[in-house]
């Protein structure tokens, strides 16, 4: 065999083998076992107590924070107790970590936009969303009419009202009841229990949603809503009034974190292949014109609602939700934003954070 640098290296390794073998024998078996088990431990695993500790610590840190104000453009929301404060985190193996108020329900509001959009993706594929109302951020308020005018309704992310009402209009069904039942059942599958509508909130918003009706009419005028714009607005208003508690929301988020399979009930709620598209839209505009700040702070696809809830998804790890009604100027719960950032950063939830090798 011709000698090359490589064969020379092999030969000198051969000479070293007995020495290496002796050195290995000098290490005791328990020490070897310890080394092996250290290597086998999954790098990203966060233990249960760490999740519960993070949830408890964030609750203690923010429970007395008094910033923000309940939404009042929907009159019933002004009446909701501003002191409701609940945190729930559900891991992709179905474990629940929670504290605070876990029984009070609030209306889901804009968080429903995620699931109705996902339903449209299930029925027509993700391109139906991209082609009809787009997936770019408007950078404007969630109910901006200027944003519609700017691109004739074609650059409307489904996380803002024009795109969301259009998404509702795209759910198939020959009657209002058929469409509505599908939307409610889809949300319930993600929560893992049958959800119901908060009737006073639905009524209150239906009586005062002239702006959303105008938005629906404009999206119809520009050809994005194909028929019955006011019916689409009405169903959208009802979906926004679905009642949820913190655990419902966290389970919904965890289902997205788990590839569309509810980790508590085991039900596959949506196609795994569509989940990355859903998360991308959430990351783009889930917290409206503050989505950039949110992503900067947490790296998590999230979605807020004016009822005071926020969900966030750490793909492959957990879903988290916080309910606290007082909002900031962009319409996002002040305490929920701070709490989720605190918990997620404490347990390594940011998917952009490189793992040390
Ligand atoms: O359409 C509306 O104005 C409400 N039903 C939902 C808005 C909303 O939740 C915005 N969220 N932060």
PDB file of N, CA, C and O and ligand atoms in Angstrom, residues 73-74 109-111 113 142-143 161 205 212 236 240 288 303-307 330-332, ligand 1:
ATOM      1  N   UNK A  73     -64.527  49.461  23.709  1.00  0.00           N
ATOM      2  CA  UNK A  73     -65.270  49.726  22.474  1.00  0.00           C
ATOM      3  C   UNK A  73     -66.309  48.623  22.226  1.00  0.00           C
ATOM      4  O   UNK A  73     -67.237  48.800  21.440  1.00  0.00           O
ATOM      5  N   UNK A  74     -66.131  47.474  22.917  1.00  0.00           N
ATOM      6  CA  UNK A  74     -67.196  46.469  23.015  1.00  0.00           C
ATOM      7  C   UNK A  74     -67.702  46.628  24.457  1.00  0.00           C
ATOM      8  O   UNK A  74     -66.998  46.259  25.408  1.00  0.00           O
ATOM      9  N   UNK A 109     -62.034  36.391  21.584  1.00  0.00           N
ATOM     10  CA  UNK A 109     -61.776  37.518  20.667  1.00  0.00           C
ATOM     11  C   UNK A 109     -60.809  37.123  19.541  1.00  0.00           C
ATOM     12  O   UNK A 109     -60.954  36.091  18.947  1.00  0.00           O
ATOM     13  N   UNK A 110     -59.802  37.946  19.326  1.00  0.00           N
ATOM     14  CA  UNK A 110     -58.979  37.744  18.113  1.00  0.00           C
ATOM     15  C   UNK A 110     -58.166  36.459  18.109  1.00  0.00           C
ATOM     16  O   UNK A 110     -57.633  36.082  17.066  1.00  0.00           O
ATOM     17  N   UNK A 111     -58.057  35.796  19.258  1.00  0.00           N
ATOM     18  CA  UNK A 111     -57.299  34.535  19.257  1.00  0.00           C
ATOM     19  C   UNK A 111     -58.009  33.521  18.348  1.00  0.00           C
ATOM     20  O   UNK A 111     -57.387  32.648  17.750  1.00  0.00           O
ATOM     21  N   UNK A 113     -59.023  34.093  15.514  1.00  0.00           N
ATOM     22  CA  UNK A 113     -58.596  34.294  14.114  1.00  0.00           C
ATOM     23  C   UNK A 113     -57.617  33.191  13.680  1.00  0.00           C
ATOM     24  O   UNK A 113     -57.609  32.772  12.520  1.00  0.00           O
ATOM     25  N   UNK A 142     -55.495  46.850  14.251  1.00  0.00           N
ATOM     26  CA  UNK A 142     -56.164  45.624  13.791  1.00  0.00           C
ATOM     27  C   UNK A 142     -57.469  45.885  13.040  1.00  0.00           C
ATOM     28  O   UNK A 142     -57.957  45.033  12.314  1.00  0.00           O
ATOM     29  N   UNK A 143     -58.051  47.087  13.240  1.00  0.00           N
ATOM     30  CA  UNK A 143     -59.301  47.365  12.517  1.00  0.00           C
ATOM     31  C   UNK A 143     -59.130  48.563  11.578  1.00  0.00           C
ATOM     32  O   UNK A 143     -60.065  49.324  11.337  1.00  0.00           O
ATOM     33  N   UNK A 161     -58.562  42.387  11.390  1.00  0.00           N
ATOM     34  CA  UNK A 161     -59.995  42.179  11.134  1.00  0.00           C
ATOM     35  C   UNK A 161     -60.376  41.958   9.668  1.00  0.00           C
ATOM     36  O   UNK A 161     -61.149  41.038   9.376  1.00  0.00           O
ATOM     37  N   UNK A 205     -71.214  43.048  21.179  1.00  0.00           N
ATOM     38  CA  UNK A 205     -70.391  43.374  20.010  1.00  0.00           C
ATOM     39  C   UNK A 205     -71.247  43.466  18.744  1.00  0.00           C
ATOM     40  O   UNK A 205     -71.024  44.340  17.901  1.00  0.00           O
ATOM     41  N   UNK A 212     -66.705  46.916  11.867  1.00  0.00           N
ATOM     42  CA  UNK A 212     -66.407  45.614  11.247  1.00  0.00           C
ATOM     43  C   UNK A 212     -67.343  45.327  10.080  1.00  0.00           C
ATOM     44  O   UNK A 212     -66.946  44.696   9.089  1.00  0.00           O
ATOM     45  N   UNK A 236     -68.159  35.886  12.403  1.00  0.00           N
ATOM     46  CA  UNK A 236     -66.878  36.290  12.988  1.00  0.00           C
ATOM     47  C   UNK A 236     -67.106  36.848  14.398  1.00  0.00           C
ATOM     48  O   UNK A 236     -66.360  36.519  15.337  1.00  0.00           O
ATOM     49  N   UNK A 240     -65.671  35.324  17.983  1.00  0.00           N
ATOM     50  CA  UNK A 240     -64.883  36.137  18.923  1.00  0.00           C
ATOM     51  C   UNK A 240     -65.445  36.061  20.339  1.00  0.00           C
ATOM     52  O   UNK A 240     -64.752  36.381  21.306  1.00  0.00           O
ATOM     53  N   UNK A 288     -50.447  42.331  16.285  1.00  0.00           N
ATOM     54  CA  UNK A 288     -50.735  43.531  15.497  1.00  0.00           C
ATOM     55  C   UNK A 288     -49.490  44.352  15.236  1.00  0.00           C
ATOM     56  O   UNK A 288     -48.434  43.822  14.951  1.00  0.00           O
ATOM     57  N   UNK A 303     -50.633  35.132  19.764  1.00  0.00           N
ATOM     58  CA  UNK A 303     -51.865  35.808  19.327  1.00  0.00           C
ATOM     59  C   UNK A 303     -52.577  36.358  20.534  1.00  0.00           C
ATOM     60  O   UNK A 303     -52.750  35.656  21.543  1.00  0.00           O
ATOM     61  N   UNK A 304     -52.986  37.620  20.410  1.00  0.00           N
ATOM     62  CA  UNK A 304     -53.703  38.274  21.507  1.00  0.00           C
ATOM     63  C   UNK A 304     -55.170  38.450  21.154  1.00  0.00           C
ATOM     64  O   UNK A 304     -55.554  38.372  19.990  1.00  0.00           O
ATOM     65  N   UNK A 305     -55.959  38.715  22.188  1.00  0.00           N
ATOM     66  CA  UNK A 305     -57.371  39.052  21.986  1.00  0.00           C
ATOM     67  C   UNK A 305     -57.752  40.173  22.924  1.00  0.00           C
ATOM     68  O   UNK A 305     -57.213  40.243  24.041  1.00  0.00           O
ATOM     69  N   UNK A 306     -58.710  41.028  22.509  1.00  0.00           N
ATOM     70  CA  UNK A 306     -59.081  42.156  23.379  1.00  0.00           C
ATOM     71  C   UNK A 306     -59.850  41.715  24.632  1.00  0.00           C
ATOM     72  O   UNK A 306     -60.108  42.537  25.510  1.00  0.00           O
ATOM     73  N   UNK A 307     -60.180  40.422  24.730  1.00  0.00           N
ATOM     74  CA  UNK A 307     -60.762  39.914  25.973  1.00  0.00           C
ATOM     75  C   UNK A 307     -59.714  39.810  27.076  1.00  0.00           C
ATOM     76  O   UNK A 307     -60.038  39.627  28.248  1.00  0.00           O
ATOM     77  N   UNK A 330     -51.971  49.045  21.810  1.00  0.00           N
ATOM     78  CA  UNK A 330     -52.098  48.230  20.598  1.00  0.00           C
ATOM     79  C   UNK A 330     -53.211  47.185  20.729  1.00  0.00           C
ATOM     80  O   UNK A 330     -53.521  46.488  19.770  1.00  0.00           O
ATOM     81  N   UNK A 331     -53.788  47.054  21.955  1.00  0.00           N
ATOM     82  CA  UNK A 331     -54.871  46.080  22.153  1.00  0.00           C
ATOM     83  C   UNK A 331     -54.389  44.750  22.697  1.00  0.00           C
ATOM     84  O   UNK A 331     -55.108  43.747  22.609  1.00  0.00           O
ATOM     85  N   UNK A 332     -53.191  44.728  23.275  1.00  0.00           N
ATOM     86  CA  UNK A 332     -52.618  43.485  23.811  1.00  0.00           C
ATOM     87  C   UNK A 332     -52.550  43.556  25.344  1.00  0.00           C
ATOM     88  O   UNK A 332     -52.149  44.591  25.896  1.00  0.00           O
TER      89      UNK A 332
HETATM   90  O1  LIG B   1     -63.326  42.522  15.892  1.00  0.00           O
HETATM   91  C1  LIG B   1     -63.019  42.992  16.971  1.00  0.00           C
HETATM   92  O2  LIG B   1     -62.741  44.160  17.106  1.00  0.00           O
HETATM   93  C2  LIG B   1     -62.941  42.068  18.148  1.00  0.00           C
HETATM   94  N1  LIG B   1     -63.981  41.083  18.109  1.00  0.00           N
HETATM   95  C3  LIG B   1     -61.630  41.359  18.190  1.00  0.00           C
HETATM   96  C4  LIG B   1     -60.454  42.303  18.187  1.00  0.00           C
HETATM   97  C5  LIG B   1     -59.304  41.816  18.952  1.00  0.00           C
HETATM   98  O3  LIG B   1     -59.378  40.922  19.752  1.00  0.00           O
HETATM   99  C6  LIG B   1     -58.051  42.535  18.771  1.00  0.00           C
HETATM  100  N2  LIG B   1     -57.107  42.039  19.736  1.00  0.00           N
HETATM  101  N3  LIG B   1     -56.217  42.284  20.333  1.00  0.00           N
END
